[in-house]
Coordinates of C-alpha atoms in Angstrom, one line a residue:
I199 CA 0.0 0.0 0.0
D200 CA 1.8 3.1 -1.3
A201 CA 0.4 6.2 0.5
D202 CA 2.4 8.5 -1.8
A203 CA 0.7 6.9 -4.8
Y204 CA -2.7 7.6 -3.1
G205 CA -1.6 11.2 -2.6
R206 CA -0.7 11.5 -6.3
E207 CA -4.0 10.0 -7.3
A208 CA -5.9 12.5 -5.0
L209 CA -4.2 15.4 -6.8
R210 CA -5.2 14.3 -10.3
P211 CA -7.3 16.8 -12.2
G212 CA -11.0 16.6 -11.5
K213 CA -10.6 14.8 -8.1
P214 CA -12.2 16.5 -5.1
A215 CA -8.9 17.0 -3.4
W216 CA -7.4 18.5 -6.6
H217 CA -10.2 21.2 -6.6
S218 CA -9.5 22.0 -2.9
V219 CA -5.8 22.2 -3.4
V220 CA -6.0 24.5 -6.4
D221 CA -8.5 26.6 -4.5
Q222 CA -6.2 26.8 -1.6
F223 CA -2.9 27.4 -3.4
G224 CA -3.9 28.9 -6.7
D225 CA -3.3 28.1 -10.4
E226 CA 0.4 28.8 -10.0
I227 CA 0.8 25.2 -8.7
L228 CA -0.4 23.8 -12.1
V229 CA 2.0 22.7 -14.8
P230 CA 1.7 25.4 -17.5
G231 CA -0.8 24.5 -20.2
T232 CA -2.2 21.6 -18.2
M233 CA -4.4 20.9 -15.3
D234 CA -1.8 18.7 -13.6
V235 CA -0.5 19.8 -10.2
D236 CA 3.2 20.6 -10.3
R237 CA 4.3 18.6 -7.2
Q238 CA 7.7 20.4 -7.1
A239 CA 6.0 23.8 -7.1
L240 CA 3.6 22.7 -4.5
A241 CA 6.4 21.3 -2.4
K242 CA 8.3 24.6 -2.5
I243 CA 5.3 26.3 -1.1
V244 CA 4.3 23.9 1.6
F245 CA 7.7 22.7 2.9
T246 CA 8.7 26.3 3.7
D247 CA 5.6 27.2 5.6
P248 CA 4.2 24.9 8.3
D249 CA 0.7 26.4 8.1
K250 CA 0.5 25.8 4.3
L251 CA 1.8 22.2 4.9
A252 CA -0.9 21.7 7.5
A253 CA -3.5 23.1 5.0
L254 CA -2.4 20.7 2.3
N255 CA -2.3 17.7 4.7
A256 CA -5.9 18.6 5.9
I257 CA -7.0 18.3 2.3
V258 CA -5.1 15.2 1.2
H259 CA -4.6 13.1 4.3
P260 CA -8.3 12.2 4.7
V261 CA -8.3 10.8 1.1
I262 CA -5.1 8.9 1.7
F263 CA -6.3 7.5 5.0
A264 CA -9.6 6.3 3.5
R265 CA -7.7 4.5 0.7
I266 CA -5.3 2.9 3.2
A267 CA -8.3 1.8 5.4
D268 CA -10.1 0.4 2.4
A269 CA -7.0 -1.6 1.3
L270 CA -6.3 -2.9 4.8
E271 CA -10.0 -4.0 5.2
R272 CA -9.9 -5.7 1.8
L273 CA -6.7 -7.6 2.8
A274 CA -7.4 -8.2 6.5
H275 CA -8.8 -11.7 6.1
T276 CA -6.1 -13.0 3.7
E277 CA -2.8 -14.6 4.3
D278 CA -1.1 -11.8 2.4
V279 CA 1.7 -9.9 3.9
V280 CA 0.7 -6.2 3.6
V281 CA 3.3 -3.5 3.7
V282 CA 2.1 0.1 4.1
D283 CA 4.7 2.6 2.8
A284 CA 3.9 6.0 4.3
A285 CA 6.4 8.8 5.2
L286 CA 4.2 10.2 8.0
I287 CA 3.1 6.8 9.4
I288 CA 3.8 7.8 13.0
D289 CA 2.8 11.5 12.8
T290 CA -0.6 10.5 11.4
G291 CA -1.2 7.6 13.7
V292 CA -1.5 5.1 10.8
Y293 CA 1.0 2.8 12.6
K294 CA -1.7 2.0 15.2
A295 CA -3.6 -0.1 12.7
L296 CA -0.5 -2.2 11.8
D297 CA 0.8 -5.4 13.4
A298 CA 4.4 -4.3 13.1
L299 CA 6.2 -1.0 12.4
I300 CA 9.3 -1.1 10.3
V301 CA 11.4 2.1 10.2
V302 CA 13.9 2.5 7.4
R303 CA 16.7 4.9 8.6
A304 CA 19.6 6.5 7.0
D305 CA 22.0 9.1 8.3
D306 CA 21.1 12.7 7.4
R307 CA 24.2 13.1 5.3
V308 CA 23.2 10.0 3.2
R309 CA 19.6 11.2 2.9
R310 CA 20.8 14.6 1.7
E311 CA 23.2 13.1 -0.9
R312 CA 20.5 10.8 -2.2
L313 CA 17.9 13.5 -2.5
A314 CA 20.4 15.8 -4.2
E315 CA 21.2 13.0 -6.7
R316 CA 17.5 13.1 -7.6
G317 CA 17.8 16.8 -8.4
M318 CA 16.6 18.4 -5.2
S319 CA 18.2 21.6 -4.0
L320 CA 19.8 21.6 -0.6
D321 CA 17.1 24.1 0.6
D322 CA 14.4 21.7 -0.6
V323 CA 16.0 18.7 1.0
N324 CA 16.5 20.6 4.3
A325 CA 12.9 21.8 4.3
R326 CA 11.5 18.3 3.7
M327 CA 13.7 16.8 6.4
A328 CA 12.7 19.5 8.9
A329 CA 9.0 18.6 8.3
Q330 CA 9.6 15.0 9.3
A331 CA 9.8 13.5 12.7
P332 CA 13.3 13.0 14.1
V333 CA 14.7 9.5 13.3
E334 CA 15.1 8.9 17.1
V335 CA 11.3 9.2 17.5
L336 CA 10.7 6.9 14.6
E337 CA 13.1 4.3 16.0
Q338 CA 11.5 4.4 19.5
R339 CA 8.2 3.3 18.0
A340 CA 9.6 0.8 15.6
D341 CA 9.3 -3.0 16.0
I342 CA 12.1 -3.4 13.4
V343 CA 14.7 -0.8 12.3
V344 CA 16.3 -1.2 8.8
D345 CA 19.7 0.4 8.2
N346 CA 19.8 2.1 4.7
N347 CA 23.2 3.7 4.8
G348 CA 24.8 1.3 2.4
T349 CA 24.5 -0.1 -1.0
M350 CA 21.5 -1.7 -2.7
E351 CA 23.1 -5.1 -1.9
D352 CA 23.3 -4.1 1.8
L353 CA 19.6 -3.1 1.6
A354 CA 18.7 -6.4 0.1
A355 CA 20.4 -8.2 3.0
E356 CA 18.5 -6.0 5.4
A357 CA 15.3 -7.0 3.6
D358 CA 16.1 -10.7 4.0
R359 CA 16.8 -10.1 7.7
V360 CA 13.5 -8.2 8.1
W361 CA 11.5 -11.0 6.4
V362 CA 13.0 -13.5 9.0
E363 CA 12.0 -11.2 11.8
L364 CA 8.5 -10.7 10.4
E365 CA 8.0 -14.5 10.2
A366 CA 9.1 -14.8 13.8
F367 CA 6.8 -11.9 14.7
A368 CA 3.8 -13.6 13.0
A369 CA 4.5 -16.9 14.8
R370 CA 4.0 -15.3 18.2

């Protein structure tokens, strides 16, 4: 369950959240010549102003939460392993509906480098990181912590470790 994908879906032209977001932030958040929300332009606005971020979250989060709840309900009586990928999983309380909380952590330096490699400016990176809960808070709530400071191979080994832990967790 990809919360960010649900958020992108909520901001598609014609969706109720799209109308509310455009009403709140104006046409300047639209890609010129289209009705699509320019997510980078919107991010520049909301990640520099906590009140504007709160306004965006008040519009989009209920849509995301409803989609997550629907998916969890649909999958609740299956044997499927369900992973909810959500950046604000603790801040929003979504973690309370889960059997286990896995936190993926990386040092701030590593996070900054990775986001810069994706084309984000240092100011944008710092603004986004400032809007997130400190990693120590996330780790305190976590049932499992994944180290993501290394290579993709290191991360694959961490995924294998997590799967073994989840199997043990499920057997309890």
